[in-house]
mmCIF file of C-alpha atoms and ligand atoms in Angstrom:
data_model
loop_
_atom_site.group_PDB
_atom_site.id
_atom_site.type_symbol
_atom_site.label_atom_id
_atom_site.label_comp_id
_atom_site.label_asym_id
_atom_site.label_seq_id
_atom_site.Cartn_x
_atom_site.Cartn_y
_atom_site.Cartn_z
ATOM 1 C CA MET A 191 14.443 -8.895 -15.997
ATOM 2 C CA LEU A 192 11.612 -7.245 -14.041
ATOM 3 C CA LYS A 193 9.046 -5.573 -16.308
ATOM 4 C CA PRO A 194 7.365 -2.433 -14.893
ATOM 5 C CA ASN A 195 3.571 -2.857 -14.696
ATOM 6 C CA LYS A 196 1.313 -0.024 -15.850
ATOM 7 C CA LEU A 197 -0.417 1.786 -12.960
ATOM 8 C CA ALA A 198 -4.215 1.738 -12.806
ATOM 9 C CA ASN A 199 -4.530 5.528 -12.431
ATOM 10 C CA ASN A 200 -3.350 7.868 -15.145
ATOM 11 C CA ASN A 201 -2.214 10.554 -12.693
ATOM 12 C CA PHE A 202 -0.131 10.618 -9.522
ATOM 13 C CA LEU A 203 -1.587 13.555 -7.620
ATOM 14 C CA SER A 204 -1.778 11.913 -4.210
ATOM 15 C CA SER A 205 -0.199 8.929 -2.461
ATOM 16 C CA LEU A 206 -3.711 7.491 -2.569
ATOM 17 C CA ASP A 207 -3.637 7.305 -6.365
ATOM 18 C CA LEU A 208 -1.640 4.104 -5.814
ATOM 19 C CA SER A 209 -2.731 0.806 -4.284
ATOM 20 C CA THR A 210 -0.574 -1.008 -1.730
ATOM 21 C CA ASP A 211 0.590 -3.452 -4.416
ATOM 22 C CA GLU A 212 1.478 -0.586 -6.736
ATOM 23 C CA VAL A 213 3.598 1.150 -4.073
ATOM 24 C CA LEU A 214 5.427 -2.127 -3.399
ATOM 25 C CA HIS A 215 5.902 -2.655 -7.140
ATOM 26 C CA ILE A 216 7.342 0.868 -7.637
ATOM 27 C CA LEU A 217 9.754 0.274 -4.740
ATOM 28 C CA GLU A 218 10.855 -3.010 -6.320
ATOM 29 C CA VAL A 219 11.337 -1.388 -9.732
ATOM 30 C CA ALA A 220 13.239 1.476 -8.051
ATOM 31 C CA ASN A 221 15.529 -1.004 -6.336
ATOM 32 C CA ASN A 222 16.146 -2.664 -9.718
ATOM 33 C CA PHE A 223 17.016 0.664 -11.303
ATOM 34 C CA LYS A 224 19.332 1.475 -8.402
ATOM 35 C CA ASN A 225 21.147 -1.845 -8.818
ATOM 36 C CA LYS A 226 21.238 -1.485 -12.607
ATOM 37 C CA LYS A 227 19.174 -4.635 -13.111
ATOM 38 C CA ILE A 228 16.725 -3.093 -15.594
ATOM 39 C CA ASN A 229 16.971 -0.862 -18.574
ATOM 40 C CA ILE A 230 13.910 0.853 -20.031
ATOM 41 C CA ASP A 231 13.791 2.967 -23.189
ATOM 42 C CA LEU A 232 11.025 5.564 -23.257
ATOM 43 C CA ASN A 233 11.788 6.452 -26.873
ATOM 44 C CA ASN A 234 12.265 10.204 -26.538
ATOM 45 C CA LYS A 235 9.135 10.791 -24.449
ATOM 46 C CA VAL A 236 8.982 14.326 -23.046
ATOM 47 C CA LEU A 237 8.326 15.316 -19.424
ATOM 48 C CA GLY A 238 7.248 18.946 -18.926
ATOM 49 C CA LEU A 239 8.203 20.506 -15.585
ATOM 50 C CA ILE A 240 6.014 23.345 -14.282
ATOM 51 C CA PHE A 241 7.517 24.579 -11.014
ATOM 52 C CA ASP A 242 5.846 27.542 -9.264
ATOM 53 C CA LYS A 243 8.206 27.037 -6.295
ATOM 54 C CA SER A 244 11.952 26.445 -6.027
ATOM 55 C CA SER A 245 13.384 22.951 -6.201
ATOM 56 C CA THR A 246 16.737 21.221 -6.312
ATOM 57 C CA ARG A 247 16.080 17.523 -5.639
ATOM 58 C CA THR A 248 12.704 17.074 -7.321
ATOM 59 C CA ARG A 249 13.573 19.007 -10.460
ATOM 60 C CA VAL A 250 17.041 17.542 -10.990
ATOM 61 C CA SER A 251 16.052 13.967 -10.126
ATOM 62 C CA PHE A 252 13.188 14.137 -12.646
ATOM 63 C CA GLN A 253 15.561 15.521 -15.293
ATOM 64 C CA VAL A 254 18.166 12.821 -14.662
ATOM 65 C CA ALA A 255 15.507 10.090 -14.413
ATOM 66 C CA MET A 256 14.062 11.053 -17.801
ATOM 67 C CA THR A 257 17.530 11.222 -19.397
ATOM 68 C CA ARG A 258 18.409 7.762 -18.070
ATOM 69 C CA LEU A 259 15.124 6.423 -19.454
ATOM 70 C CA GLY A 260 15.945 7.711 -22.923
ATOM 71 C CA GLY A 261 13.492 10.586 -22.676
ATOM 72 C CA THR A 262 13.870 14.305 -22.202
ATOM 73 C CA THR A 263 12.464 17.179 -20.103
ATOM 74 C CA ILE A 264 11.304 20.714 -20.800
ATOM 75 C CA ASP A 265 11.614 23.281 -18.046
ATOM 76 C CA LEU A 266 8.454 25.385 -18.193
ATOM 77 C CA ASN A 267 9.434 28.289 -15.999
ATOM 78 C CA PRO A 268 6.170 30.074 -15.098
ATOM 79 C CA THR A 269 7.851 33.491 -15.115
ATOM 80 C CA THR A 270 9.005 33.210 -18.725
ATOM 81 C CA SER A 271 5.979 31.327 -20.068
ATOM 82 C CA GLN A 272 2.409 32.618 -20.292
ATOM 83 C CA ILE A 273 1.567 30.578 -17.165
ATOM 84 C CA GLY A 274 2.977 33.377 -14.989
ATOM 85 C CA ARG A 275 0.896 35.904 -16.885
ATOM 86 C CA GLY A 276 -2.296 34.203 -15.776
ATOM 87 C CA GLU A 277 -3.245 32.061 -18.776
ATOM 88 C CA PRO A 278 -6.076 29.835 -17.489
ATOM 89 C CA ILE A 279 -4.943 26.403 -16.293
ATOM 90 C CA LYS A 280 -7.479 24.718 -18.566
ATOM 91 C CA ASP A 281 -5.922 26.356 -21.638
ATOM 92 C CA THR A 282 -2.325 25.601 -20.658
ATOM 93 C CA ALA A 283 -3.215 21.980 -19.843
ATOM 94 C CA ARG A 284 -4.876 21.379 -23.205
ATOM 95 C CA VAL A 285 -2.009 22.968 -25.149
ATOM 96 C CA LEU A 286 0.811 21.210 -23.288
ATOM 97 C CA SER A 287 -1.018 17.888 -23.677
ATOM 98 C CA ARG A 288 -0.333 18.239 -27.404
ATOM 99 C CA TYR A 289 3.438 18.649 -26.895
ATOM 100 C CA CYS A 290 4.414 16.698 -23.778
ATOM 101 C CA ASP A 291 3.846 13.051 -22.828
ATOM 102 C CA VAL A 292 3.685 13.684 -19.074
ATOM 103 C CA ILE A 293 3.763 16.771 -16.822
ATOM 104 C CA ALA A 294 5.142 17.221 -13.286
ATOM 105 C CA ILE A 295 3.762 20.222 -11.391
ATOM 106 C CA ARG A 296 4.952 21.931 -8.204
ATOM 107 C CA THR A 297 2.521 24.550 -7.027
ATOM 108 C CA PHE A 298 0.704 25.995 -4.017
ATOM 109 C CA ASP A 299 -3.002 25.036 -4.070
ATOM 110 C CA HIS A 300 -3.651 21.347 -4.541
ATOM 111 C CA SER A 301 -6.880 22.306 -6.323
ATOM 112 C CA ASP A 302 -4.802 23.961 -9.107
ATOM 113 C CA LEU A 303 -3.031 20.635 -9.678
ATOM 114 C CA GLU A 304 -6.393 18.845 -9.793
ATOM 115 C CA GLU A 305 -7.753 21.448 -12.211
ATOM 116 C CA TYR A 306 -4.726 20.906 -14.470
ATOM 117 C CA ALA A 307 -5.194 17.122 -14.351
ATOM 118 C CA LYS A 308 -8.880 17.526 -15.205
ATOM 119 C CA TRP A 309 -8.022 19.230 -18.502
ATOM 120 C CA SER A 310 -4.821 17.358 -19.349
ATOM 121 C CA THR A 311 -5.034 14.381 -21.670
ATOM 122 C CA LYS A 312 -1.556 13.287 -20.553
ATOM 123 C CA PRO A 313 -0.528 11.934 -17.117
ATOM 124 C CA VAL A 314 0.098 14.512 -14.387
ATOM 125 C CA ILE A 315 2.485 14.060 -11.438
ATOM 126 C CA ASN A 316 2.403 16.004 -8.164
ATOM 127 C CA ALA A 317 5.910 17.396 -7.650
ATOM 128 C CA LEU A 318 4.685 19.012 -4.361
ATOM 129 C CA THR A 319 1.659 21.061 -3.407
ATOM 130 C CA ASP A 320 0.754 22.648 -0.074
ATOM 131 C CA LEU A 321 -1.222 19.455 0.660
ATOM 132 C CA GLU A 322 1.025 16.587 -0.460
ATOM 133 C CA HIS A 323 4.480 15.539 -1.620
ATOM 134 C CA PRO A 324 3.833 11.973 -2.822
ATOM 135 C CA CYS A 325 7.068 11.552 -4.856
ATOM 136 C CA GLN A 326 8.999 12.320 -1.681
ATOM 137 C CA ALA A 327 7.097 9.632 0.232
ATOM 138 C CA LEU A 328 8.042 6.989 -2.379
ATOM 139 C CA ALA A 329 11.749 7.760 -1.904
ATOM 140 C CA ASP A 330 11.295 7.847 1.878
ATOM 141 C CA TYR A 331 9.725 4.391 2.049
ATOM 142 C CA LEU A 332 12.352 3.082 -0.392
ATOM 143 C CA THR A 333 15.020 4.298 2.051
ATOM 144 C CA ILE A 334 13.176 2.750 5.008
ATOM 145 C CA HIS A 335 12.764 -0.546 3.111
ATOM 146 C CA GLU A 336 16.531 -0.713 2.581
ATOM 147 C CA GLU A 337 17.048 -0.715 6.361
ATOM 148 C CA PHE A 338 14.022 -2.602 7.670
ATOM 149 C CA ILE A 339 12.746 -5.365 5.435
ATOM 150 C CA ASP A 340 9.210 -5.679 6.804
ATOM 151 C CA PHE A 341 7.176 -2.444 6.877
ATOM 152 C CA LYS A 342 4.924 -4.005 9.533
ATOM 153 C CA ASP A 343 7.850 -3.893 11.995
ATOM 154 C CA VAL A 344 8.559 -0.194 11.464
ATOM 155 C CA ILE A 345 7.562 2.723 13.687
ATOM 156 C CA LEU A 346 8.103 6.054 11.944
ATOM 157 C CA THR A 347 7.949 9.198 14.089
ATOM 158 C CA PHE A 348 7.711 12.521 12.298
ATOM 159 C CA VAL A 349 8.586 15.441 14.593
ATOM 160 C CA GLY A 350 7.569 18.850 13.296
ATOM 161 C CA ASP A 351 4.956 20.580 11.176
ATOM 162 C CA GLY A 352 1.923 18.574 9.996
ATOM 163 C CA ASN A 353 2.661 19.694 6.435
ATOM 164 C CA ASN A 354 2.653 18.282 2.868
ATOM 165 C CA VAL A 355 5.526 15.896 3.630
ATOM 166 C CA ALA A 356 3.822 14.621 6.802
ATOM 167 C CA ASN A 357 0.518 14.181 4.938
ATOM 168 C CA SER A 358 2.080 11.984 2.237
ATOM 169 C CA LEU A 359 4.065 9.986 4.814
ATOM 170 C CA ILE A 360 0.788 9.257 6.614
ATOM 171 C CA LEU A 361 -1.091 8.192 3.468
ATOM 172 C CA CYS A 362 1.700 6.073 2.006
ATOM 173 C CA GLY A 363 2.409 4.672 5.491
ATOM 174 C CA ALA A 364 -1.242 3.647 5.798
ATOM 175 C CA LEU A 365 -1.018 1.792 2.465
ATOM 176 C CA LEU A 366 2.100 -0.043 3.667
ATOM 177 C CA GLY A 367 0.853 -0.761 7.207
ATOM 178 C CA VAL A 368 3.664 1.261 8.834
ATOM 179 C CA GLU A 369 3.015 2.666 12.321
ATOM 180 C CA VAL A 370 3.187 6.448 11.861
ATOM 181 C CA ARG A 371 3.351 8.892 14.755
ATOM 182 C CA ILE A 372 3.226 12.628 14.206
ATOM 183 C CA ALA A 373 4.489 14.860 17.012
ATOM 184 C CA CYS A 374 3.658 18.514 16.376
ATOM 185 C CA PRO A 375 2.773 21.598 18.435
ATOM 186 C CA LYS A 376 -0.936 22.205 19.034
ATOM 187 C CA GLY A 377 -2.539 23.788 15.978
ATOM 188 C CA TYR A 378 -0.006 22.297 13.531
ATOM 189 C CA GLU A 379 -1.631 18.889 13.088
ATOM 190 C CA PRO A 380 -1.707 17.262 9.622
ATOM 191 C CA ASN A 381 -4.678 17.868 7.324
ATOM 192 C CA SER A 382 -7.874 16.457 8.876
ATOM 193 C CA MET A 383 -9.082 14.855 5.603
ATOM 194 C CA VAL A 384 -5.723 13.104 5.268
ATOM 195 C CA ILE A 385 -6.033 11.736 8.809
ATOM 196 C CA LYS A 386 -9.591 10.583 8.126
ATOM 197 C CA LYS A 387 -8.596 8.818 4.890
ATOM 198 C CA ALA A 388 -5.603 7.164 6.579
ATOM 199 C CA TYR A 389 -7.791 5.777 9.381
ATOM 200 C CA GLU A 390 -10.095 4.312 6.715
ATOM 201 C CA ILE A 391 -7.116 2.414 5.250
ATOM 202 C CA TYR A 392 -5.392 1.239 8.430
ATOM 203 C CA LYS A 393 -6.778 -2.106 9.568
ATOM 204 C CA ASN A 394 -5.446 -1.389 13.061
ATOM 205 C CA LYS A 395 -6.433 2.141 14.117
ATOM 206 C CA ASP A 396 -3.652 2.258 16.730
ATOM 207 C CA LEU A 397 -1.093 2.495 13.924
ATOM 208 C CA LEU A 398 -1.619 6.240 13.429
ATOM 209 C CA LYS A 399 -1.054 8.601 16.343
ATOM 210 C CA ILE A 400 -1.081 12.378 16.369
ATOM 211 C CA THR A 401 0.426 13.847 19.529
ATOM 212 C CA ASN A 402 1.882 17.085 20.889
ATOM 213 C CA ASP A 403 4.574 15.242 22.860
ATOM 214 C CA PRO A 404 7.776 14.487 20.875
ATOM 215 C CA ILE A 405 9.417 12.614 23.753
ATOM 216 C CA THR A 406 6.836 9.849 24.082
ATOM 217 C CA ALA A 407 6.377 9.785 20.274
ATOM 218 C CA VAL A 408 10.009 8.803 19.617
ATOM 219 C CA GLN A 409 10.070 5.987 22.178
ATOM 220 C CA GLY A 410 10.370 2.692 20.296
ATOM 221 C CA ALA A 411 10.689 4.465 16.924
ATOM 222 C CA ASN A 412 12.939 3.027 14.191
ATOM 223 C CA VAL A 413 12.731 6.080 11.950
ATOM 224 C CA LEU A 414 12.874 9.725 13.058
ATOM 225 C CA TYR A 415 11.849 12.173 10.355
ATOM 226 C CA THR A 416 11.558 15.918 10.216
ATOM 227 C CA ASP A 417 11.068 18.742 7.719
ATOM 228 C CA VAL A 418 11.273 22.535 7.827
ATOM 229 C CA TRP A 419 8.931 24.286 10.259
ATOM 230 C CA SER A 420 7.966 26.915 7.660
ATOM 231 C CA SER A 421 7.267 25.574 4.186
ATOM 232 C CA MET A 422 7.587 27.477 0.913
ATOM 233 C CA GLY A 423 4.864 30.115 0.879
ATOM 234 C CA GLU A 424 4.932 30.512 4.679
ATOM 235 C CA GLU A 425 7.826 32.966 4.827
ATOM 236 C CA ASN A 426 5.661 35.490 6.736
ATOM 237 C CA LYS A 427 4.898 32.905 9.464
ATOM 238 C CA LYS A 428 8.541 32.096 10.151
ATOM 239 C CA GLU A 429 8.985 34.171 13.302
ATOM 240 C CA LYS A 430 5.840 32.810 14.987
ATOM 241 C CA LYS A 431 6.500 29.232 13.938
ATOM 242 C CA ASP A 432 10.085 29.325 15.214
ATOM 243 C CA LYS A 433 8.631 30.154 18.654
ATOM 244 C CA ASP A 434 5.734 27.684 18.464
ATOM 245 C CA PHE A 435 8.053 24.803 17.515
ATOM 246 C CA PHE A 436 10.407 25.293 20.466
ATOM 247 C CA GLY A 437 11.114 21.790 21.863
ATOM 248 C CA PHE A 438 10.496 20.056 18.520
ATOM 249 C CA THR A 439 14.112 19.935 17.323
ATOM 250 C CA ILE A 440 15.548 16.508 16.519
ATOM 251 C CA ASP A 441 18.721 16.664 18.563
ATOM 252 C CA HIS A 442 21.009 14.071 20.093
ATOM 253 C CA ASN A 443 18.883 13.872 23.280
ATOM 254 C CA LEU A 444 15.723 13.060 21.350
ATOM 255 C CA VAL A 445 17.535 10.526 19.123
ATOM 256 C CA ARG A 446 18.770 8.726 22.255
ATOM 257 C CA LYS A 447 15.156 8.061 23.291
ATOM 258 C CA ALA A 448 14.398 6.162 20.064
ATOM 259 C CA GLU A 449 15.407 2.556 19.237
ATOM 260 C CA LYS A 450 19.148 1.865 19.065
ATOM 261 C CA ASP A 451 18.921 1.069 15.329
ATOM 262 C CA ALA A 452 16.824 4.159 14.527
ATOM 263 C CA ILE A 453 17.663 6.017 11.327
ATOM 264 C CA ILE A 454 17.205 9.750 10.727
ATOM 265 C CA LEU A 455 15.458 11.141 7.647
ATOM 266 C CA HIS A 456 14.865 14.686 6.377
ATOM 267 C CA CYS A 457 13.494 15.481 2.927
ATOM 268 C CA LEU A 458 15.827 18.539 2.660
ATOM 269 C CA PRO A 459 16.476 21.411 2.410
ATOM 270 C CA ALA A 460 17.186 21.577 6.177
ATOM 271 C CA TYR A 461 17.584 24.471 8.575
ATOM 272 C CA ARG A 462 20.273 23.347 10.970
ATOM 273 C CA ALA A 463 19.642 24.243 14.645
ATOM 274 C CA LYS A 464 15.923 24.660 13.933
ATOM 275 C CA GLU A 465 14.115 21.381 13.124
ATOM 276 C CA ILE A 466 17.332 19.296 13.350
ATOM 277 C CA THR A 467 20.853 19.790 14.654
ATOM 278 C CA ASP A 468 23.952 19.645 12.474
ATOM 279 C CA GLU A 469 25.266 16.871 14.723
ATOM 280 C CA VAL A 470 22.244 14.646 13.948
ATOM 281 C CA ILE A 471 22.331 15.345 10.187
ATOM 282 C CA GLU A 472 26.002 14.357 10.107
ATOM 283 C CA SER A 473 25.634 11.399 12.515
ATOM 284 C CA LYS A 474 26.058 7.703 11.704
ATOM 285 C CA ARG A 475 22.300 7.254 12.066
ATOM 286 C CA SER A 476 21.534 9.726 9.290
ATOM 287 C CA ARG A 477 20.306 8.303 5.965
ATOM 288 C CA ILE A 478 19.411 11.770 4.665
ATOM 289 C CA PHE A 479 21.689 11.697 1.630
ATOM 290 C CA GLU A 480 20.736 8.112 0.704
ATOM 291 C CA GLN A 481 17.135 9.351 0.917
ATOM 292 C CA ALA A 482 17.934 12.251 -1.448
ATOM 293 C CA GLU A 483 19.587 9.821 -3.889
ATOM 294 C CA ASN A 484 16.518 7.592 -3.744
ATOM 295 C CA ARG A 485 14.388 10.403 -5.176
ATOM 296 C CA LEU A 486 16.044 9.597 -8.504
ATOM 297 C CA HIS A 487 15.472 5.829 -8.362
ATOM 298 C CA ALA A 488 11.893 6.157 -7.104
ATOM 299 C CA GLN A 489 10.941 8.676 -9.799
ATOM 300 C CA GLN A 490 12.629 6.660 -12.521
ATOM 301 C CA ALA A 491 10.457 3.726 -11.391
ATOM 302 C CA LEU A 492 7.348 5.918 -11.217
ATOM 303 C CA LEU A 493 7.872 7.197 -14.765
ATOM 304 C CA ALA A 494 8.567 3.682 -16.062
ATOM 305 C CA CYS A 495 5.261 2.527 -14.551
ATOM 306 C CA MET A 496 3.270 5.528 -15.791
ATOM 307 C CA LEU A 497 4.456 5.795 -19.391
HETATM 308 N N1 CP B 567 12.814 17.368 -0.919
HETATM 309 C C1 CP B 567 12.535 18.141 -1.987
HETATM 310 O O1 CP B 567 11.458 18.057 -2.594
HETATM 311 O O2 CP B 567 13.537 19.002 -2.319
HETATM 312 P P1 CP B 567 13.459 20.153 -3.408
HETATM 313 O O3 CP B 567 12.553 21.228 -2.863
HETATM 314 O O4 CP B 567 14.881 20.610 -3.557
HETATM 315 O O5 CP B 567 12.886 19.583 -4.674
HETATM 316 N N1 NVA B 568 7.446 21.201 3.445
HETATM 317 C C1 NVA B 568 8.464 21.717 2.577
HETATM 318 C C2 NVA B 568 9.048 20.640 1.759
HETATM 319 C C3 NVA B 568 10.151 21.043 0.831
HETATM 320 C C4 NVA B 568 10.681 19.910 0.021
HETATM 321 C C5 NVA B 568 7.878 22.808 1.704
HETATM 322 O O1 NVA B 568 6.739 22.630 1.221
HETATM 323 O O2 NVA B 568 8.514 23.830 1.509
#
């Protein structure tokens, strides 16, 4: 039976907190959990969930993952705890470190997550910030691995906003040697530090391309991926972004320009007829619901390797 190895870093704040070998190991452990080949008992360890933004998949998959591992979760709703009243992060982090064994945080500023991790004596997991969504990327590459055995043969094209999801896909893709192309409107490119760090990791600099042309970006692609145009916290930008992203919808015409075996991914929730059509979500090529399921297996593996 495969034994999960302990990760070198205490925290998982960014995709770059893992090495290439660690990502591959987590994917292997996740696959073992999915196929019921391993059983781990975390002996009632407690995962605290601090979510400043809404969540279905991340929250529920962490709760189920912890239950299956013989642990438990506490939902720390910021509006009913003192967190929402403005208690300093450094105080909350030191107090919760005395109750919980690990904390997953979904918030806006990535620097708030880093501040929490600085004061926490227990491992901290990024459950999404404005900068990154590294747990999502683990499930995404697990889904891709199930279809295409060798990451080096994969071209992943992300069509849409250069947001948190795109940033983590780039960083984790760089670790795995996947060719990643981002097609976004001008002004919506991924974070420049993320791009810089990814180029430092890629041995072949041609494997990361940022373009404003979705049509050429999908040619030869095996994976087409998109996410909402307006992320949580950008509600006031919706009208402008809907206009700026005209031509960036993954529809049947765009899918036809990719490889014949191309699969379609979306982290969900999706806005049909905006970033993706209903027809494509429901098509044979879609692996969107397998991808959502894989959040559970990937996070179960992550927790088993962290605790
Ligand atoms: N993909 C994802 O993180 O979904 P939730 O916002 O529902 O957690
Ligand atoms: N980019 C999206 C992802 C949601 C899972 C957001 O941040 O709202």
